[in-house]
Amino acid sequence: MSNNAIIDPREILPANLQTFITITEIDSAGFLVTDLFKRKFGHPPPDGPHHLVGFYRDASGGLHLAGYSHMMPFGDVFLSGGSCSNGDTMRLMLPEERDALRASGGLWFHLLQYAFRKYADCCDAFFGHCGDRRALEVALQAGFVQTEHEHVIVNWHKPLQPNIQRALLAKVHALGNF
């Protein structure tokens, strides 16, 4: 499976966001994401690859970290985790920018859409663990579906035999919270 897909964020983002929001993958999250991640989760971000970041460009051209999500390879699936937005950056946005972002699904929605496209050839499915009602709404809108296991969600982005789906789900469920 290849993970070198080059995705232009303009393929994901609605036109009205493209002047002030962009999404990209970075090799290491530490430099850009550590403060935000520690604030949200109490520890540094993961070391592994596949760190997705959303940036906000203000009127003067300054870039601000708006959000983060990590996609962790786990055998033949990717685990989506560590997703968070930066309230400080959201407050920097003009009200009409915030409203446009919210109306289009929000930053995490677009980070997920980006990940699903970028890593589609890298895995058989994407899994998440989601216990927050609002986050679950966004995840479902982005393409996840709920499973019979509380909080475990999945995006079956390609056809798989039901027995393969059950095996992947069991493997991920056995992890517990991730």
mmCIF file of C-alpha atoms in Angstrom:
data_model
loop_
_atom_site.group_PDB
_atom_site.id
_atom_site.type_symbol
_atom_site.label_atom_id
_atom_site.label_comp_id
_atom_site.label_asym_id
_atom_site.label_seq_id
_atom_site.Cartn_x
_atom_site.Cartn_y
_atom_site.Cartn_z
ATOM 1 C CA MET A 1 0.000 0.000 0.000
ATOM 2 C CA SER A 2 1.311 3.424 -0.954
ATOM 3 C CA ASN A 3 1.159 6.496 1.242
ATOM 4 C CA ASN A 4 2.654 9.058 -1.088
ATOM 5 C CA ALA A 5 -0.577 10.531 -2.437
ATOM 6 C CA ILE A 6 -0.302 14.238 -3.040
ATOM 7 C CA ILE A 7 -3.570 15.903 -2.211
ATOM 8 C CA ASP A 8 -4.282 19.533 -2.970
ATOM 9 C CA PRO A 9 -6.412 20.851 -0.096
ATOM 10 C CA ARG A 10 -8.461 22.759 -2.678
ATOM 11 C CA GLU A 11 -9.838 19.338 -3.689
ATOM 12 C CA ILE A 12 -11.306 19.058 -0.190
ATOM 13 C CA LEU A 13 -12.073 22.583 0.958
ATOM 14 C CA PRO A 14 -15.042 24.581 -0.336
ATOM 15 C CA ALA A 15 -14.018 27.604 -2.404
ATOM 16 C CA ASN A 16 -15.156 30.085 0.252
ATOM 17 C CA LEU A 17 -12.616 28.656 2.752
ATOM 18 C CA GLN A 18 -9.621 28.459 0.453
ATOM 19 C CA THR A 19 -8.452 32.020 1.069
ATOM 20 C CA PHE A 20 -8.009 31.505 4.805
ATOM 21 C CA ILE A 21 -7.838 27.733 5.567
ATOM 22 C CA THR A 22 -5.424 25.099 4.307
ATOM 23 C CA ILE A 23 -4.613 21.536 5.309
ATOM 24 C CA THR A 24 -1.363 19.655 4.968
ATOM 25 C CA GLU A 25 0.572 16.719 6.363
ATOM 26 C CA ILE A 26 3.704 17.306 8.411
ATOM 27 C CA ASP A 27 6.397 14.745 9.193
ATOM 28 C CA SER A 28 6.730 15.572 12.880
ATOM 29 C CA ALA A 29 4.062 17.141 15.065
ATOM 30 C CA GLY A 30 6.323 18.181 17.932
ATOM 31 C CA PHE A 31 7.411 21.584 16.666
ATOM 32 C CA LEU A 32 3.971 22.849 15.713
ATOM 33 C CA VAL A 33 1.470 20.861 17.732
ATOM 34 C CA THR A 34 2.968 20.070 21.158
ATOM 35 C CA ASP A 35 1.506 23.052 23.048
ATOM 36 C CA LEU A 36 -1.996 22.512 21.652
ATOM 37 C CA PHE A 37 -1.851 18.752 22.149
ATOM 38 C CA LYS A 38 -0.636 19.041 25.743
ATOM 39 C CA ARG A 39 -3.404 21.548 26.469
ATOM 40 C CA LYS A 40 -6.028 19.148 25.098
ATOM 41 C CA PHE A 41 -4.664 15.741 26.123
ATOM 42 C CA GLY A 42 -2.039 16.357 28.828
ATOM 43 C CA HIS A 43 0.896 14.814 26.954
ATOM 44 C CA PRO A 44 2.917 15.359 23.752
ATOM 45 C CA PRO A 45 1.573 14.266 20.352
ATOM 46 C CA PRO A 46 2.524 10.837 18.970
ATOM 47 C CA ASP A 47 5.911 10.379 17.327
ATOM 48 C CA GLY A 48 4.722 8.327 14.340
ATOM 49 C CA PRO A 49 3.986 9.662 10.868
ATOM 50 C CA HIS A 50 0.780 11.060 9.334
ATOM 51 C CA HIS A 51 0.178 14.288 11.224
ATOM 52 C CA LEU A 52 -2.475 16.460 9.600
ATOM 53 C CA VAL A 53 -2.706 20.139 10.418
ATOM 54 C CA GLY A 54 -5.126 22.854 9.486
ATOM 55 C CA PHE A 55 -3.823 26.396 9.246
ATOM 56 C CA TYR A 56 -5.663 29.690 9.353
ATOM 57 C CA ARG A 57 -4.218 32.619 7.392
ATOM 58 C CA ASP A 58 -5.169 35.965 8.899
ATOM 59 C CA ALA A 59 -5.679 39.196 6.982
ATOM 60 C CA SER A 60 -2.000 40.146 7.331
ATOM 61 C CA GLY A 61 -0.837 36.771 5.982
ATOM 62 C CA GLY A 62 0.162 35.271 9.324
ATOM 63 C CA LEU A 63 -0.377 31.520 9.699
ATOM 64 C CA HIS A 64 -1.922 30.056 12.845
ATOM 65 C CA LEU A 65 -2.393 26.423 13.821
ATOM 66 C CA ALA A 66 -6.161 25.888 13.696
ATOM 67 C CA GLY A 67 -6.419 22.136 14.180
ATOM 68 C CA TYR A 68 -4.695 18.787 14.261
ATOM 69 C CA SER A 69 -5.473 15.131 13.637
ATOM 70 C CA HIS A 70 -3.285 12.043 13.633
ATOM 71 C CA MET A 71 -3.699 8.950 11.486
ATOM 72 C CA MET A 72 -1.809 6.028 12.966
ATOM 73 C CA PRO A 73 -1.142 2.956 10.846
ATOM 74 C CA PHE A 74 -2.194 -0.202 12.692
ATOM 75 C CA GLY A 75 -1.555 -3.137 10.416
ATOM 76 C CA ASP A 76 -4.076 -2.941 7.599
ATOM 77 C CA VAL A 77 -6.112 -0.081 9.095
ATOM 78 C CA PHE A 78 -5.524 3.511 10.148
ATOM 79 C CA LEU A 79 -6.571 4.775 13.571
ATOM 80 C CA SER A 80 -7.813 8.347 13.683
ATOM 81 C CA GLY A 81 -7.002 10.062 16.944
ATOM 82 C CA GLY A 82 -5.676 13.072 18.767
ATOM 83 C CA SER A 83 -7.953 15.371 16.832
ATOM 84 C CA CYS A 84 -8.371 18.823 18.269
ATOM 85 C CA SER A 85 -8.981 22.399 17.286
ATOM 86 C CA ASN A 86 -7.265 25.491 18.576
ATOM 87 C CA GLY A 87 -9.789 27.794 20.202
ATOM 88 C CA ASP A 88 -7.240 30.625 20.301
ATOM 89 C CA THR A 89 -6.969 30.494 16.515
ATOM 90 C CA MET A 90 -10.722 30.176 16.065
ATOM 91 C CA ARG A 91 -11.144 33.384 18.072
ATOM 92 C CA LEU A 92 -8.710 35.160 15.708
ATOM 93 C CA MET A 93 -10.981 34.474 12.747
ATOM 94 C CA LEU A 94 -13.360 37.082 11.499
ATOM 95 C CA PRO A 95 -16.951 36.196 12.436
ATOM 96 C CA GLU A 96 -17.835 35.534 8.797
ATOM 97 C CA GLU A 97 -14.831 33.200 8.445
ATOM 98 C CA ARG A 98 -15.822 31.261 11.575
ATOM 99 C CA ASP A 99 -19.399 31.070 10.317
ATOM 100 C CA ALA A 100 -18.292 29.820 6.882
ATOM 101 C CA LEU A 101 -16.051 27.167 8.431
ATOM 102 C CA ARG A 102 -18.809 26.020 10.777
ATOM 103 C CA ALA A 103 -21.409 25.959 7.977
ATOM 104 C CA SER A 104 -19.130 23.773 5.816
ATOM 105 C CA GLY A 105 -18.806 21.111 8.527
ATOM 106 C CA GLY A 106 -15.915 22.481 10.585
ATOM 107 C CA LEU A 107 -12.195 21.958 10.458
ATOM 108 C CA TRP A 108 -12.208 18.364 11.731
ATOM 109 C CA PHE A 109 -14.680 17.418 8.992
ATOM 110 C CA HIS A 110 -12.218 18.723 6.393
ATOM 111 C CA LEU A 111 -9.214 17.107 8.101
ATOM 112 C CA LEU A 112 -11.041 13.774 7.945
ATOM 113 C CA GLN A 113 -11.991 14.254 4.301
ATOM 114 C CA TYR A 114 -8.356 15.067 3.537
ATOM 115 C CA ALA A 115 -7.152 11.955 5.408
ATOM 116 C CA PHE A 116 -9.699 9.673 3.759
ATOM 117 C CA ARG A 117 -8.532 10.805 0.334
ATOM 118 C CA LYS A 118 -4.802 10.962 1.090
ATOM 119 C CA TYR A 119 -4.521 7.563 2.773
ATOM 120 C CA ALA A 120 -7.186 5.628 0.857
ATOM 121 C CA ASP A 121 -4.561 3.384 -0.746
ATOM 122 C CA CYS A 122 -2.726 2.830 2.549
ATOM 123 C CA CYS A 123 -5.320 0.879 4.492
ATOM 124 C CA ASP A 124 -8.441 -1.229 4.338
ATOM 125 C CA ALA A 125 -10.440 0.988 6.711
ATOM 126 C CA PHE A 126 -10.232 3.985 9.012
ATOM 127 C CA PHE A 127 -11.245 3.594 12.646
ATOM 128 C CA GLY A 128 -11.911 6.143 15.338
ATOM 129 C CA HIS A 129 -12.880 6.119 18.986
ATOM 130 C CA CYS A 130 -15.410 8.823 19.674
ATOM 131 C CA GLY A 131 -17.328 9.454 22.877
ATOM 132 C CA ASP A 132 -18.249 13.101 22.349
ATOM 133 C CA ARG A 133 -21.724 13.698 20.874
ATOM 134 C CA ARG A 134 -20.756 16.724 18.732
ATOM 135 C CA ALA A 135 -17.561 15.072 17.477
ATOM 136 C CA LEU A 136 -19.585 11.991 16.575
ATOM 137 C CA GLU A 137 -21.974 14.113 14.494
ATOM 138 C CA VAL A 138 -19.025 15.537 12.551
ATOM 139 C CA ALA A 139 -17.393 12.122 12.146
ATOM 140 C CA LEU A 140 -20.605 10.632 10.765
ATOM 141 C CA GLN A 141 -21.008 13.524 8.328
ATOM 142 C CA ALA A 142 -17.409 12.988 7.163
ATOM 143 C CA GLY A 143 -17.977 9.308 6.352
ATOM 144 C CA PHE A 144 -17.589 7.302 9.538
ATOM 145 C CA VAL A 145 -20.362 4.929 10.637
ATOM 146 C CA GLN A 146 -21.076 3.625 14.101
ATOM 147 C CA THR A 147 -20.352 0.017 14.972
ATOM 148 C CA GLU A 148 -21.941 -2.297 17.513
ATOM 149 C CA HIS A 149 -19.113 -1.380 19.913
ATOM 150 C CA GLU A 150 -19.737 1.757 21.912
ATOM 151 C CA HIS A 151 -17.575 4.667 20.718
ATOM 152 C CA VAL A 152 -15.886 2.673 17.901
ATOM 153 C CA ILE A 153 -16.546 4.178 14.487
ATOM 154 C CA VAL A 154 -15.320 3.092 11.073
ATOM 155 C CA ASN A 155 -15.041 4.338 7.531
ATOM 156 C CA TRP A 156 -15.236 1.378 5.152
ATOM 157 C CA HIS A 157 -13.844 3.310 2.205
ATOM 158 C CA LYS A 158 -13.481 0.266 -0.010
ATOM 159 C CA PRO A 159 -15.401 -2.963 -0.429
ATOM 160 C CA LEU A 160 -14.392 -5.727 1.969
ATOM 161 C CA GLN A 161 -15.910 -9.115 2.637
ATOM 162 C CA PRO A 162 -18.077 -9.128 5.796
ATOM 163 C CA ASN A 163 -15.745 -11.608 7.521
ATOM 164 C CA ILE A 164 -12.784 -9.271 6.882
ATOM 165 C CA GLN A 165 -14.782 -6.342 8.266
ATOM 166 C CA ARG A 166 -15.636 -8.337 11.397
ATOM 167 C CA ALA A 167 -11.988 -9.329 11.891
ATOM 168 C CA LEU A 168 -10.758 -5.752 11.510
ATOM 169 C CA LEU A 169 -13.420 -4.458 13.867
ATOM 170 C CA ALA A 170 -12.548 -7.106 16.467
ATOM 171 C CA LYS A 171 -8.850 -6.226 16.216
ATOM 172 C CA VAL A 172 -9.525 -2.527 16.748
ATOM 173 C CA HIS A 173 -12.110 -3.097 19.495
ATOM 174 C CA ALA A 174 -9.550 -5.199 21.392
ATOM 175 C CA LEU A 175 -7.319 -2.117 21.638
ATOM 176 C CA GLY A 176 -9.746 -0.302 23.899
ATOM 177 C CA ASN A 177 -9.442 3.481 23.888
ATOM 178 C CA PHE A 178 -6.971 4.852 21.376
#
